[in-house]
Amino acid sequence: MKVITGFAAAFVALSLCVPAAQARDTVHHLSVKDAIEMGKAKDVLDGEIQFYFGDQSHPAVATPLTKGVVTNKKTNAVGKSDEEACNWAMLTALKQMQERAHSEGGNAVINIESYFKRKSFKSNTEFECHAGGIMADVALKGDVVKLKK
């Protein structure tokens, strides 16, 4: 049987007294408009694909392409405010939807909702973001379509 040294024994005793640290998961509902404007200003979004959240009105659908496209994007939140990190995660999610719409010949993504852990949050003006100590996460779901002009 091995003998535990003084340092190791102290470490084991201390670790038994300290409760397990829980990761932070702060839920934010932030402005879609602010995130999209930031994306256009930083050339992340090209402006060719239109995004319609919740039940926002939009031109008639000429061709439905893919229903229920899901994206889940995370970004590094270290050294950023939750809002800044969440907006970046939102932009990367929208960029992925933009690329999907382009690849399918669409010109819009409609019925967009936040879809974190498969739970819907529908809003015409806000998106949901989960921010922690080191990561921010945005999940979206929407329908890629070609709208009538």
mmCIF file of N, CA and C in Angstrom:
data_model
loop_
_atom_site.group_PDB
_atom_site.id
_atom_site.type_symbol
_atom_site.label_atom_id
_atom_site.label_comp_id
_atom_site.label_asym_id
_atom_site.label_seq_id
_atom_site.Cartn_x
_atom_site.Cartn_y
_atom_site.Cartn_z
ATOM 1 N N MET A 1 0.838 -1.177 0.000
ATOM 2 C CA MET A 1 0.000 0.000 0.000
ATOM 3 C C MET A 1 0.884 1.242 0.000
ATOM 4 N N LYS A 2 0.537 2.202 -0.870
ATOM 5 C CA LYS A 2 1.345 3.420 -0.969
ATOM 6 C C LYS A 2 0.870 4.462 0.036
ATOM 7 N N VAL A 3 1.794 5.250 0.495
ATOM 8 C CA VAL A 3 1.491 6.317 1.435
ATOM 9 C C VAL A 3 1.302 7.604 0.637
ATOM 10 N N ILE A 4 0.259 8.329 0.956
ATOM 11 C CA ILE A 4 -0.013 9.606 0.275
ATOM 12 C C ILE A 4 0.814 10.681 0.953
ATOM 13 N N THR A 5 1.511 11.480 0.137
ATOM 14 C CA THR A 5 2.334 12.555 0.694
ATOM 15 C C THR A 5 1.440 13.650 1.263
ATOM 16 N N GLY A 6 2.002 14.517 2.056
ATOM 17 C CA GLY A 6 1.253 15.609 2.687
ATOM 18 C C GLY A 6 0.530 16.496 1.684
ATOM 19 N N PHE A 7 1.225 16.850 0.592
ATOM 20 C CA PHE A 7 0.616 17.723 -0.423
ATOM 21 C C PHE A 7 -0.558 17.033 -1.099
ATOM 22 N N ALA A 8 -0.380 15.784 -1.470
ATOM 23 C CA ALA A 8 -1.440 15.039 -2.150
ATOM 24 C C ALA A 8 -2.636 14.860 -1.223
ATOM 25 N N ALA A 9 -2.385 14.568 0.035
ATOM 26 C CA ALA A 9 -3.470 14.385 0.999
ATOM 27 C C ALA A 9 -4.257 15.681 1.166
ATOM 28 N N ALA A 10 -3.553 16.800 1.249
ATOM 29 C CA ALA A 10 -4.217 18.096 1.387
ATOM 30 C C ALA A 10 -5.062 18.405 0.153
ATOM 31 N N PHE A 11 -4.540 18.093 -1.029
ATOM 32 C CA PHE A 11 -5.262 18.337 -2.277
ATOM 33 C C PHE A 11 -6.546 17.506 -2.326
ATOM 34 N N VAL A 12 -6.443 16.233 -1.964
ATOM 35 C CA VAL A 12 -7.620 15.352 -1.959
ATOM 36 C C VAL A 12 -8.653 15.866 -0.966
ATOM 37 N N ALA A 13 -8.230 16.247 0.219
ATOM 38 C CA ALA A 13 -9.157 16.742 1.236
ATOM 39 C C ALA A 13 -9.837 18.021 0.778
ATOM 40 N N LEU A 14 -9.085 18.913 0.188
ATOM 41 C CA LEU A 14 -9.641 20.171 -0.280
ATOM 42 C C LEU A 14 -10.635 19.940 -1.414
ATOM 43 N N SER A 15 -10.301 19.049 -2.333
ATOM 44 C CA SER A 15 -11.183 18.809 -3.465
ATOM 45 C C SER A 15 -12.509 18.199 -3.027
ATOM 46 N N LEU A 16 -12.523 17.506 -1.908
ATOM 47 C CA LEU A 16 -13.765 16.936 -1.392
ATOM 48 C C LEU A 16 -14.651 17.999 -0.752
ATOM 49 N N CYS A 17 -14.060 19.090 -0.333
ATOM 50 C CA CYS A 17 -14.807 20.154 0.324
ATOM 51 C C CYS A 17 -15.362 21.184 -0.654
ATOM 52 N N VAL A 18 -14.790 21.300 -1.835
ATOM 53 C CA VAL A 18 -15.192 22.318 -2.800
ATOM 54 C C VAL A 18 -16.287 21.741 -3.695
ATOM 55 N N PRO A 19 -17.458 22.398 -3.773
ATOM 56 C CA PRO A 19 -18.509 21.888 -4.646
ATOM 57 C C PRO A 19 -18.076 21.993 -6.107
ATOM 58 N N ALA A 20 -18.624 21.138 -6.921
ATOM 59 C CA ALA A 20 -18.297 21.148 -8.355
ATOM 60 C C ALA A 20 -18.703 22.485 -8.960
ATOM 61 N N ALA A 21 -17.821 23.035 -9.747
ATOM 62 C CA ALA A 21 -18.118 24.298 -10.417
ATOM 63 C C ALA A 21 -19.122 24.045 -11.533
ATOM 64 N N GLN A 22 -20.095 24.929 -11.649
ATOM 65 C CA GLN A 22 -21.090 24.788 -12.700
ATOM 66 C C GLN A 22 -20.802 25.809 -13.785
ATOM 67 N N ALA A 23 -20.907 25.371 -15.007
ATOM 68 C CA ALA A 23 -20.674 26.272 -16.136
ATOM 69 C C ALA A 23 -21.821 27.277 -16.225
ATOM 70 N N ARG A 24 -21.489 28.480 -16.586
ATOM 71 C CA ARG A 24 -22.498 29.521 -16.744
ATOM 72 C C ARG A 24 -23.239 29.306 -18.057
ATOM 73 N N ASP A 25 -24.542 29.467 -18.045
ATOM 74 C CA ASP A 25 -25.370 29.387 -19.244
ATOM 75 C C ASP A 25 -26.431 30.468 -19.134
ATOM 76 N N THR A 26 -26.050 31.678 -19.502
ATOM 77 C CA THR A 26 -26.952 32.814 -19.414
ATOM 78 C C THR A 26 -27.722 32.942 -20.719
ATOM 79 N N VAL A 27 -29.043 32.986 -20.623
ATOM 80 C CA VAL A 27 -29.896 33.106 -21.805
ATOM 81 C C VAL A 27 -30.147 34.584 -22.077
ATOM 82 N N HIS A 28 -29.890 34.988 -23.316
ATOM 83 C CA HIS A 28 -30.133 36.366 -23.740
ATOM 84 C C HIS A 28 -31.105 36.360 -24.912
ATOM 85 N N HIS A 29 -31.975 37.363 -24.957
ATOM 86 C CA HIS A 29 -32.815 37.619 -26.118
ATOM 87 C C HIS A 29 -32.375 38.984 -26.657
ATOM 88 N N LEU A 30 -31.743 38.942 -27.828
ATOM 89 C CA LEU A 30 -31.104 40.140 -28.376
ATOM 90 C C LEU A 30 -31.725 40.538 -29.711
ATOM 91 N N SER A 31 -31.436 41.736 -30.146
ATOM 92 C CA SER A 31 -32.012 42.316 -31.357
ATOM 93 C C SER A 31 -31.475 41.677 -32.636
ATOM 94 N N VAL A 32 -32.383 41.139 -33.431
ATOM 95 C CA VAL A 32 -32.029 40.597 -34.753
ATOM 96 C C VAL A 32 -31.485 41.728 -35.620
ATOM 97 N N LYS A 33 -32.153 42.856 -35.593
ATOM 98 C CA LYS A 33 -31.766 44.000 -36.429
ATOM 99 C C LYS A 33 -30.329 44.438 -36.137
ATOM 100 N N ASP A 34 -29.966 44.538 -34.863
ATOM 101 C CA ASP A 34 -28.610 44.950 -34.497
ATOM 102 C C ASP A 34 -27.567 43.962 -35.016
ATOM 103 N N ALA A 35 -27.854 42.669 -34.884
ATOM 104 C CA ALA A 35 -26.905 41.649 -35.355
ATOM 105 C C ALA A 35 -26.754 41.702 -36.875
ATOM 106 N N ILE A 36 -27.862 41.835 -37.592
ATOM 107 C CA ILE A 36 -27.807 41.882 -39.062
ATOM 108 C C ILE A 36 -27.077 43.135 -39.539
ATOM 109 N N GLU A 37 -27.345 44.278 -38.912
ATOM 110 C CA GLU A 37 -26.650 45.510 -39.297
ATOM 111 C C GLU A 37 -25.149 45.394 -39.048
ATOM 112 N N MET A 38 -24.769 44.762 -37.943
ATOM 113 C CA MET A 38 -23.350 44.547 -37.663
ATOM 114 C C MET A 38 -22.748 43.645 -38.738
ATOM 115 N N GLY A 39 -23.478 42.627 -39.149
ATOM 116 C CA GLY A 39 -23.001 41.699 -40.180
ATOM 117 C C GLY A 39 -22.802 42.351 -41.522
ATOM 118 N N LYS A 40 -23.712 43.231 -41.906
ATOM 119 C CA LYS A 40 -23.566 43.942 -43.182
ATOM 120 C C LYS A 40 -22.389 44.913 -43.102
ATOM 121 N N ALA A 41 -22.238 45.564 -41.955
ATOM 122 C CA ALA A 41 -21.144 46.517 -41.788
ATOM 123 C C ALA A 41 -19.791 45.819 -41.833
ATOM 124 N N LYS A 42 -19.735 44.589 -41.366
ATOM 125 C CA LYS A 42 -18.468 43.848 -41.331
ATOM 126 C C LYS A 42 -18.329 42.899 -42.514
ATOM 127 N N ASP A 43 -19.190 43.048 -43.506
ATOM 128 C CA ASP A 43 -19.153 42.242 -44.733
ATOM 129 C C ASP A 43 -19.279 40.743 -44.478
ATOM 130 N N VAL A 44 -19.992 40.367 -43.438
ATOM 131 C CA VAL A 44 -20.259 38.950 -43.168
ATOM 132 C C VAL A 44 -21.473 38.512 -43.987
ATOM 133 N N LEU A 45 -22.467 39.403 -44.075
ATOM 134 C CA LEU A 45 -23.676 39.124 -44.845
ATOM 135 C C LEU A 45 -23.643 39.945 -46.121
ATOM 136 N N ASP A 46 -24.039 39.316 -47.235
ATOM 137 C CA ASP A 46 -23.916 39.992 -48.527
ATOM 138 C C ASP A 46 -25.135 40.819 -48.930
ATOM 139 N N GLY A 47 -26.251 40.703 -48.214
ATOM 140 C CA GLY A 47 -27.441 41.475 -48.533
ATOM 141 C C GLY A 47 -28.275 40.881 -49.668
ATOM 142 N N GLU A 48 -27.786 39.833 -50.319
ATOM 143 C CA GLU A 48 -28.536 39.198 -51.410
ATOM 144 C C GLU A 48 -29.626 38.267 -50.887
ATOM 145 N N ILE A 49 -29.406 37.681 -49.745
ATOM 146 C CA ILE A 49 -30.388 36.782 -49.131
ATOM 147 C C ILE A 49 -31.129 37.570 -48.055
ATOM 148 N N GLN A 50 -32.456 37.510 -48.108
ATOM 149 C CA GLN A 50 -33.275 38.190 -47.111
ATOM 150 C C GLN A 50 -33.610 37.203 -45.991
ATOM 151 N N PHE A 51 -33.680 37.714 -44.762
ATOM 152 C CA PHE A 51 -33.998 36.902 -43.600
ATOM 153 C C PHE A 51 -35.294 37.407 -42.986
ATOM 154 N N TYR A 52 -36.232 36.501 -42.740
ATOM 155 C CA TYR A 52 -37.521 36.835 -42.141
ATOM 156 C C TYR A 52 -37.717 35.973 -40.900
ATOM 157 N N PHE A 53 -37.811 36.635 -39.754
ATOM 158 C CA PHE A 53 -37.914 35.951 -38.472
ATOM 159 C C PHE A 53 -39.365 35.828 -38.028
ATOM 160 N N GLY A 54 -39.637 34.739 -37.301
ATOM 161 C CA GLY A 54 -40.976 34.527 -36.756
ATOM 162 C C GLY A 54 -42.010 34.514 -37.862
ATOM 163 N N ASP A 55 -43.032 35.326 -37.676
ATOM 164 C CA ASP A 55 -44.095 35.387 -38.688
ATOM 165 C C ASP A 55 -44.082 36.719 -39.448
ATOM 166 N N GLN A 56 -42.879 37.284 -39.621
ATOM 167 C CA GLN A 56 -42.767 38.529 -40.391
ATOM 168 C C GLN A 56 -43.351 38.320 -41.785
ATOM 169 N N SER A 57 -44.039 39.331 -42.258
ATOM 170 C CA SER A 57 -44.591 39.230 -43.612
ATOM 171 C C SER A 57 -43.455 39.335 -44.627
ATOM 172 N N HIS A 58 -43.646 38.674 -45.764
ATOM 173 C CA HIS A 58 -42.648 38.647 -46.831
ATOM 174 C C HIS A 58 -43.378 38.453 -48.149
ATOM 175 N N PRO A 59 -42.733 38.725 -49.270
ATOM 176 C CA PRO A 59 -43.370 38.467 -50.557
ATOM 177 C C PRO A 59 -43.773 36.989 -50.662
ATOM 178 N N ALA A 60 -44.683 36.702 -51.555
ATOM 179 C CA ALA A 60 -45.155 35.327 -51.738
ATOM 180 C C ALA A 60 -43.990 34.405 -52.122
ATOM 181 N N VAL A 61 -44.085 33.167 -51.687
ATOM 182 C CA VAL A 61 -43.069 32.164 -52.010
ATOM 183 C C VAL A 61 -43.320 31.668 -53.433
ATOM 184 N N ALA A 62 -42.317 31.839 -54.294
ATOM 185 C CA ALA A 62 -42.397 31.322 -55.659
ATOM 186 C C ALA A 62 -42.045 29.845 -55.682
ATOM 187 N N THR A 63 -40.984 29.478 -54.935
ATOM 188 C CA THR A 63 -40.526 28.088 -54.896
ATOM 189 C C THR A 63 -40.031 27.756 -53.497
ATOM 190 N N PRO A 64 -40.716 26.820 -52.800
ATOM 191 C CA PRO A 64 -40.153 26.348 -51.532
ATOM 192 C C PRO A 64 -38.985 25.419 -51.838
ATOM 193 N N LEU A 65 -37.880 25.567 -51.129
ATOM 194 C CA LEU A 65 -36.692 24.751 -51.411
ATOM 195 C C LEU A 65 -36.415 23.739 -50.308
ATOM 196 N N THR A 66 -36.032 24.181 -49.130
ATOM 197 C CA THR A 66 -35.762 23.244 -48.032
ATOM 198 C C THR A 66 -36.396 23.767 -46.757
ATOM 199 N N LYS A 67 -37.249 22.941 -46.172
ATOM 200 C CA LYS A 67 -37.931 23.305 -44.930
ATOM 201 C C LYS A 67 -37.101 22.806 -43.738
ATOM 202 N N GLY A 68 -37.046 23.609 -42.710
ATOM 203 C CA GLY A 68 -36.426 23.189 -41.458
ATOM 204 C C GLY A 68 -34.916 23.080 -41.470
ATOM 205 N N VAL A 69 -34.241 24.002 -42.161
ATOM 206 C CA VAL A 69 -32.773 24.030 -42.147
ATOM 207 C C VAL A 69 -32.326 24.485 -40.760
ATOM 208 N N VAL A 70 -31.426 23.718 -40.155
ATOM 209 C CA VAL A 70 -30.956 24.020 -38.799
ATOM 210 C C VAL A 70 -29.470 24.340 -38.830
ATOM 211 N N THR A 71 -29.092 25.349 -38.084
ATOM 212 C CA THR A 71 -27.692 25.688 -37.894
ATOM 213 C C THR A 71 -27.459 25.957 -36.413
ATOM 214 N N ASN A 72 -26.302 25.576 -35.929
ATOM 215 C CA ASN A 72 -25.929 25.809 -34.539
ATOM 216 C C ASN A 72 -24.487 26.292 -34.549
ATOM 217 N N LYS A 73 -24.284 27.538 -34.191
ATOM 218 C CA LYS A 73 -22.944 28.120 -34.241
ATOM 219 C C LYS A 73 -22.527 28.652 -32.877
ATOM 220 N N LYS A 74 -21.267 28.436 -32.593
ATOM 221 C CA LYS A 74 -20.665 28.906 -31.350
ATOM 222 C C LYS A 74 -19.520 29.862 -31.693
ATOM 223 N N THR A 75 -19.217 30.723 -30.757
ATOM 224 C CA THR A 75 -18.060 31.588 -30.916
ATOM 225 C C THR A 75 -17.362 31.737 -29.572
ATOM 226 N N ASN A 76 -16.100 32.068 -29.638
ATOM 227 C CA ASN A 76 -15.293 32.304 -28.450
ATOM 228 C C ASN A 76 -15.805 33.563 -27.757
ATOM 229 N N ALA A 77 -16.103 33.450 -26.484
ATOM 230 C CA ALA A 77 -16.629 34.592 -25.734
ATOM 231 C C ALA A 77 -15.589 35.208 -24.801
ATOM 232 N N VAL A 78 -14.385 34.666 -24.774
ATOM 233 C CA VAL A 78 -13.353 35.161 -23.862
ATOM 234 C C VAL A 78 -12.985 36.597 -24.232
ATOM 235 N N GLY A 79 -13.057 37.467 -23.260
ATOM 236 C CA GLY A 79 -12.685 38.861 -23.470
ATOM 237 C C GLY A 79 -13.751 39.685 -24.187
ATOM 238 N N LYS A 80 -14.937 39.122 -24.412
ATOM 239 C CA LYS A 80 -16.027 39.835 -25.088
ATOM 240 C C LYS A 80 -17.209 39.932 -24.134
ATOM 241 N N SER A 81 -18.016 40.939 -24.333
ATOM 242 C CA SER A 81 -19.274 40.995 -23.595
ATOM 243 C C SER A 81 -20.182 39.896 -24.139
ATOM 244 N N ASP A 82 -21.173 39.497 -23.358
ATOM 245 C CA ASP A 82 -22.117 38.484 -23.841
ATOM 246 C C ASP A 82 -22.791 38.951 -25.123
ATOM 247 N N GLU A 83 -23.181 40.217 -25.184
ATOM 248 C CA GLU A 83 -23.874 40.734 -26.368
ATOM 249 C C GLU A 83 -22.981 40.653 -27.611
ATOM 250 N N GLU A 84 -21.721 41.045 -27.467
ATOM 251 C CA GLU A 84 -20.800 40.992 -28.605
ATOM 252 C C GLU A 84 -20.590 39.549 -29.073
ATOM 253 N N ALA A 85 -20.360 38.644 -28.129
ATOM 254 C CA ALA A 85 -20.155 37.239 -28.485
ATOM 255 C C ALA A 85 -21.416 36.650 -29.107
ATOM 256 N N CYS A 86 -22.571 36.975 -28.558
ATOM 257 C CA CYS A 86 -23.833 36.465 -29.103
ATOM 258 C C CYS A 86 -24.089 36.988 -30.513
ATOM 259 N N ASN A 87 -23.792 38.253 -30.751
ATOM 260 C CA ASN A 87 -23.981 38.798 -32.097
ATOM 261 C C ASN A 87 -23.073 38.095 -33.108
ATOM 262 N N TRP A 88 -21.837 37.778 -32.695
ATOM 263 C CA TRP A 88 -20.937 37.051 -33.609
ATOM 264 C C TRP A 88 -21.445 35.647 -33.894
ATOM 265 N N ALA A 89 -21.933 34.969 -32.852
ATOM 266 C CA ALA A 89 -22.493 33.632 -33.055
ATOM 267 C C ALA A 89 -23.710 33.707 -33.971
ATOM 268 N N MET A 90 -24.532 34.729 -33.787
ATOM 269 C CA MET A 90 -25.710 34.927 -34.650
ATOM 270 C C MET A 90 -25.280 35.145 -36.099
ATOM 271 N N LEU A 91 -24.268 35.964 -36.293
ATOM 272 C CA LEU A 91 -23.799 36.235 -37.658
ATOM 273 C C LEU A 91 -23.262 34.994 -38.347
ATOM 274 N N THR A 92 -22.551 34.158 -37.615
ATOM 275 C CA THR A 92 -22.035 32.939 -38.242
ATOM 276 C C THR A 92 -23.179 31.985 -38.575
ATOM 277 N N ALA A 93 -24.219 31.964 -37.750
ATOM 278 C CA ALA A 93 -25.397 31.138 -38.050
ATOM 279 C C ALA A 93 -26.117 31.678 -39.286
ATOM 280 N N LEU A 94 -26.293 32.992 -39.361
ATOM 281 C CA LEU A 94 -26.950 33.588 -40.538
ATOM 282 C C LEU A 94 -26.109 33.406 -41.796
ATOM 283 N N LYS A 95 -24.790 33.512 -41.651
ATOM 284 C CA LYS A 95 -23.925 33.307 -42.808
ATOM 285 C C LYS A 95 -24.078 31.890 -43.349
ATOM 286 N N GLN A 96 -24.160 30.910 -42.456
ATOM 287 C CA GLN A 96 -24.360 29.532 -42.910
ATOM 288 C C GLN A 96 -25.711 29.390 -43.621
ATOM 289 N N MET A 97 -26.738 30.036 -43.107
ATOM 290 C CA MET A 97 -28.045 29.995 -43.784
ATOM 291 C C MET A 97 -27.977 30.713 -45.134
ATOM 292 N N GLN A 98 -27.243 31.810 -45.177
ATOM 293 C CA GLN A 98 -27.052 32.549 -46.428
ATOM 294 C C GLN A 98 -26.381 31.653 -47.472
ATOM 295 N N GLU A 99 -25.329 30.958 -47.069
ATOM 296 C CA GLU A 99 -24.615 30.059 -47.987
ATOM 297 C C GLU A 99 -25.518 28.926 -48.454
ATOM 298 N N ARG A 100 -26.341 28.406 -47.559
ATOM 299 C CA ARG A 100 -27.269 27.331 -47.929
ATOM 300 C C ARG A 100 -28.283 27.847 -48.951
ATOM 301 N N ALA A 101 -28.823 29.036 -48.716
ATOM 302 C CA ALA A 101 -29.795 29.617 -49.652
ATOM 303 C C ALA A 101 -29.156 29.825 -51.024
ATOM 304 N N HIS A 102 -27.936 30.354 -51.059
ATOM 305 C CA HIS A 102 -27.222 30.539 -52.326
ATOM 306 C C HIS A 102 -27.053 29.199 -53.044
ATOM 307 N N SER A 103 -26.618 28.178 -52.317
ATOM 308 C CA SER A 103 -26.336 26.878 -52.952
ATOM 309 C C SER A 103 -27.599 26.221 -53.510
ATOM 310 N N GLU A 104 -28.751 26.577 -52.960
ATOM 311 C CA GLU A 104 -30.007 25.982 -53.426
ATOM 312 C C GLU A 104 -30.747 26.879 -54.414
ATOM 313 N N GLY A 105 -30.197 28.036 -54.723
ATOM 314 C CA GLY A 105 -30.859 28.952 -55.651
ATOM 315 C C GLY A 105 -31.959 29.778 -55.013
ATOM 316 N N GLY A 106 -31.944 29.871 -53.710
ATOM 317 C CA GLY A 106 -32.947 30.665 -53.000
ATOM 318 C C GLY A 106 -32.534 32.118 -52.875
ATOM 319 N N ASN A 107 -33.495 32.928 -52.453
ATOM 320 C CA ASN A 107 -33.187 34.339 -52.216
ATOM 321 C C ASN A 107 -33.634 34.801 -50.828
ATOM 322 N N ALA A 108 -34.110 33.829 -50.010
ATOM 323 C CA ALA A 108 -34.573 34.185 -48.665
ATOM 324 C C ALA A 108 -34.600 32.956 -47.766
ATOM 325 N N VAL A 109 -34.549 33.251 -46.468
ATOM 326 C CA VAL A 109 -34.819 32.242 -45.448
ATOM 327 C C VAL A 109 -35.954 32.820 -44.613
ATOM 328 N N ILE A 110 -37.053 32.076 -44.534
ATOM 329 C CA ILE A 110 -38.250 32.559 -43.834
ATOM 330 C C ILE A 110 -38.530 31.684 -42.609
ATOM 331 N N ASN A 111 -39.452 32.164 -41.791
ATOM 332 C CA ASN A 111 -39.880 31.421 -40.589
ATOM 333 C C ASN A 111 -38.709 31.095 -39.671
ATOM 334 N N ILE A 112 -37.731 31.981 -39.595
ATOM 335 C CA ILE A 112 -36.557 31.720 -38.758
ATOM 336 C C ILE A 112 -36.947 31.829 -37.288
ATOM 337 N N GLU A 113 -36.494 30.854 -36.526
ATOM 338 C CA GLU A 113 -36.706 30.855 -35.083
ATOM 339 C C GLU A 113 -35.435 30.374 -34.406
ATOM 340 N N SER A 114 -35.247 30.782 -33.173
ATOM 341 C CA SER A 114 -34.157 30.228 -32.379
ATOM 342 C C SER A 114 -34.550 28.804 -32.026
ATOM 343 N N TYR A 115 -33.546 27.919 -32.008
ATOM 344 C CA TYR A 115 -33.847 26.487 -31.872
ATOM 345 C C TYR A 115 -32.797 25.805 -31.007
ATOM 346 N N PHE A 116 -32.525 26.372 -29.844
ATOM 347 C CA PHE A 116 -31.484 25.857 -28.957
ATOM 348 C C PHE A 116 -31.963 24.577 -28.279
ATOM 349 N N LYS A 117 -31.167 23.514 -28.412
ATOM 350 C CA LYS A 117 -31.506 22.193 -27.872
ATOM 351 C C LYS A 117 -32.917 21.777 -28.273
ATOM 352 N N ARG A 118 -33.264 22.103 -29.522
ATOM 353 C CA ARG A 118 -34.548 21.734 -30.134
ATOM 354 C C ARG A 118 -35.751 22.355 -29.439
ATOM 355 N N LYS A 119 -35.532 23.453 -28.748
ATOM 356 C CA LYS A 119 -36.629 24.201 -28.133
ATOM 357 C C LYS A 119 -36.762 25.511 -28.889
ATOM 358 N N SER A 120 -37.961 25.772 -29.384
ATOM 359 C CA SER A 120 -38.197 26.952 -30.213
ATOM 360 C C SER A 120 -38.397 28.209 -29.385
ATOM 361 N N PHE A 121 -37.823 29.288 -29.880
ATOM 362 C CA PHE A 121 -38.112 30.630 -29.394
ATOM 363 C C PHE A 121 -38.411 31.443 -30.645
ATOM 364 N N LYS A 122 -39.680 31.829 -30.815
ATOM 365 C CA LYS A 122 -40.098 32.546 -32.023
ATOM 366 C C LYS A 122 -40.319 34.012 -31.696
ATOM 367 N N SER A 123 -39.700 34.852 -32.503
ATOM 368 C CA SER A 123 -39.855 36.294 -32.353
ATOM 369 C C SER A 123 -39.557 36.957 -33.689
ATOM 370 N N ASN A 124 -40.262 38.023 -33.966
ATOM 371 C CA ASN A 124 -39.995 38.798 -35.186
ATOM 372 C C ASN A 124 -38.792 39.710 -35.019
ATOM 373 N N THR A 125 -38.403 39.981 -33.776
ATOM 374 C CA THR A 125 -37.382 41.004 -33.526
ATOM 375 C C THR A 125 -36.184 40.535 -32.712
ATOM 376 N N GLU A 126 -36.275 39.361 -32.064
ATOM 377 C CA GLU A 126 -35.201 38.917 -31.181
ATOM 378 C C GLU A 126 -34.765 37.489 -31.497
ATOM 379 N N PHE A 127 -33.513 37.198 -31.152
ATOM 380 C CA PHE A 127 -32.998 35.840 -31.221
ATOM 381 C C PHE A 127 -32.505 35.443 -29.840
ATOM 382 N N GLU A 128 -32.410 34.138 -29.622
ATOM 383 C CA GLU A 128 -31.946 33.627 -28.338
ATOM 384 C C GLU A 128 -30.500 33.190 -28.443
ATOM 385 N N CYS A 129 -29.740 33.520 -27.424
ATOM 386 C CA CYS A 129 -28.336 33.139 -27.353
ATOM 387 C C CYS A 129 -28.054 32.633 -25.944
ATOM 388 N N HIS A 130 -27.219 31.600 -25.874
ATOM 389 C CA HIS A 130 -26.777 31.071 -24.584
ATOM 390 C C HIS A 130 -25.292 31.400 -24.454
ATOM 391 N N ALA A 131 -24.957 32.170 -23.426
ATOM 392 C CA ALA A 131 -23.579 32.612 -23.233
ATOM 393 C C ALA A 131 -23.008 31.997 -21.964
ATOM 394 N N GLY A 132 -21.770 31.535 -22.087
ATOM 395 C CA GLY A 132 -21.055 30.985 -20.946
ATOM 396 C C GLY A 132 -19.754 31.733 -20.745
ATOM 397 N N GLY A 133 -18.913 31.208 -19.914
ATOM 398 C CA GLY A 133 -17.645 31.853 -19.609
ATOM 399 C C GLY A 133 -16.691 31.891 -20.794
ATOM 400 N N ILE A 134 -16.762 30.872 -21.658
ATOM 401 C CA ILE A 134 -15.820 30.834 -22.779
ATOM 402 C C ILE A 134 -16.485 30.717 -24.154
ATOM 403 N N MET A 135 -17.782 30.428 -24.214
ATOM 404 C CA MET A 135 -18.453 30.252 -25.501
ATOM 405 C C MET A 135 -19.823 30.917 -25.483
ATOM 406 N N ALA A 136 -20.268 31.334 -26.678
ATOM 407 C CA ALA A 136 -21.645 31.796 -26.885
ATOM 408 C C ALA A 136 -22.214 30.953 -28.021
ATOM 409 N N ASP A 137 -23.481 30.598 -27.924
ATOM 410 C CA ASP A 137 -24.097 29.628 -28.827
ATOM 411 C C ASP A 137 -25.440 30.149 -29.334
ATOM 412 N N VAL A 138 -25.611 30.099 -30.654
ATOM 413 C CA VAL A 138 -26.878 30.458 -31.287
ATOM 414 C C VAL A 138 -27.270 29.321 -32.221
ATOM 415 N N ALA A 139 -28.500 28.856 -32.080
ATOM 416 C CA ALA A 139 -29.048 27.831 -32.971
ATOM 417 C C ALA A 139 -30.292 28.409 -33.631
ATOM 418 N N LEU A 140 -30.388 28.227 -34.947
ATOM 419 C CA LEU A 140 -31.523 28.742 -35.713
ATOM 420 C C LEU A 140 -32.127 27.649 -36.575
ATOM 421 N N LYS A 141 -33.396 27.826 -36.896
ATOM 422 C CA LYS A 141 -34.079 26.940 -37.828
ATOM 423 C C LYS A 141 -34.931 27.809 -38.736
ATOM 424 N N GLY A 142 -34.948 27.510 -40.027
ATOM 425 C CA GLY A 142 -35.742 28.284 -40.969
ATOM 426 C C GLY A 142 -35.928 27.542 -42.273
ATOM 427 N N ASP A 143 -36.697 28.128 -43.174
ATOM 428 C CA ASP A 143 -37.026 27.529 -44.467
ATOM 429 C C ASP A 143 -36.379 28.316 -45.602
ATOM 430 N N VAL A 144 -35.606 27.629 -46.427
ATOM 431 C CA VAL A 144 -34.981 28.262 -47.594
ATOM 432 C C VAL A 144 -35.998 28.268 -48.729
ATOM 433 N N VAL A 145 -36.201 29.455 -49.328
ATOM 434 C CA VAL A 145 -37.195 29.618 -50.391
ATOM 435 C C VAL A 145 -36.695 30.583 -51.457
ATOM 436 N N LYS A 146 -37.398 30.583 -52.552
ATOM 437 C CA LYS A 146 -37.233 31.618 -53.566
ATOM 438 C C LYS A 146 -38.529 32.418 -53.520
ATOM 439 N N LEU A 147 -38.409 33.702 -53.210
ATOM 440 C CA LEU A 147 -39.574 34.573 -53.118
ATOM 441 C C LEU A 147 -39.857 35.220 -54.473
ATOM 442 N N LYS A 148 -41.129 35.522 -54.699
ATOM 443 C CA LYS A 148 -41.510 36.283 -55.894
ATOM 444 C C LYS A 148 -40.958 37.692 -55.761
ATOM 445 N N LYS A 149 -40.601 38.266 -56.874
ATOM 446 C CA LYS A 149 -40.052 39.641 -56.833
ATOM 447 C C LYS A 149 -41.128 40.674 -56.993
#
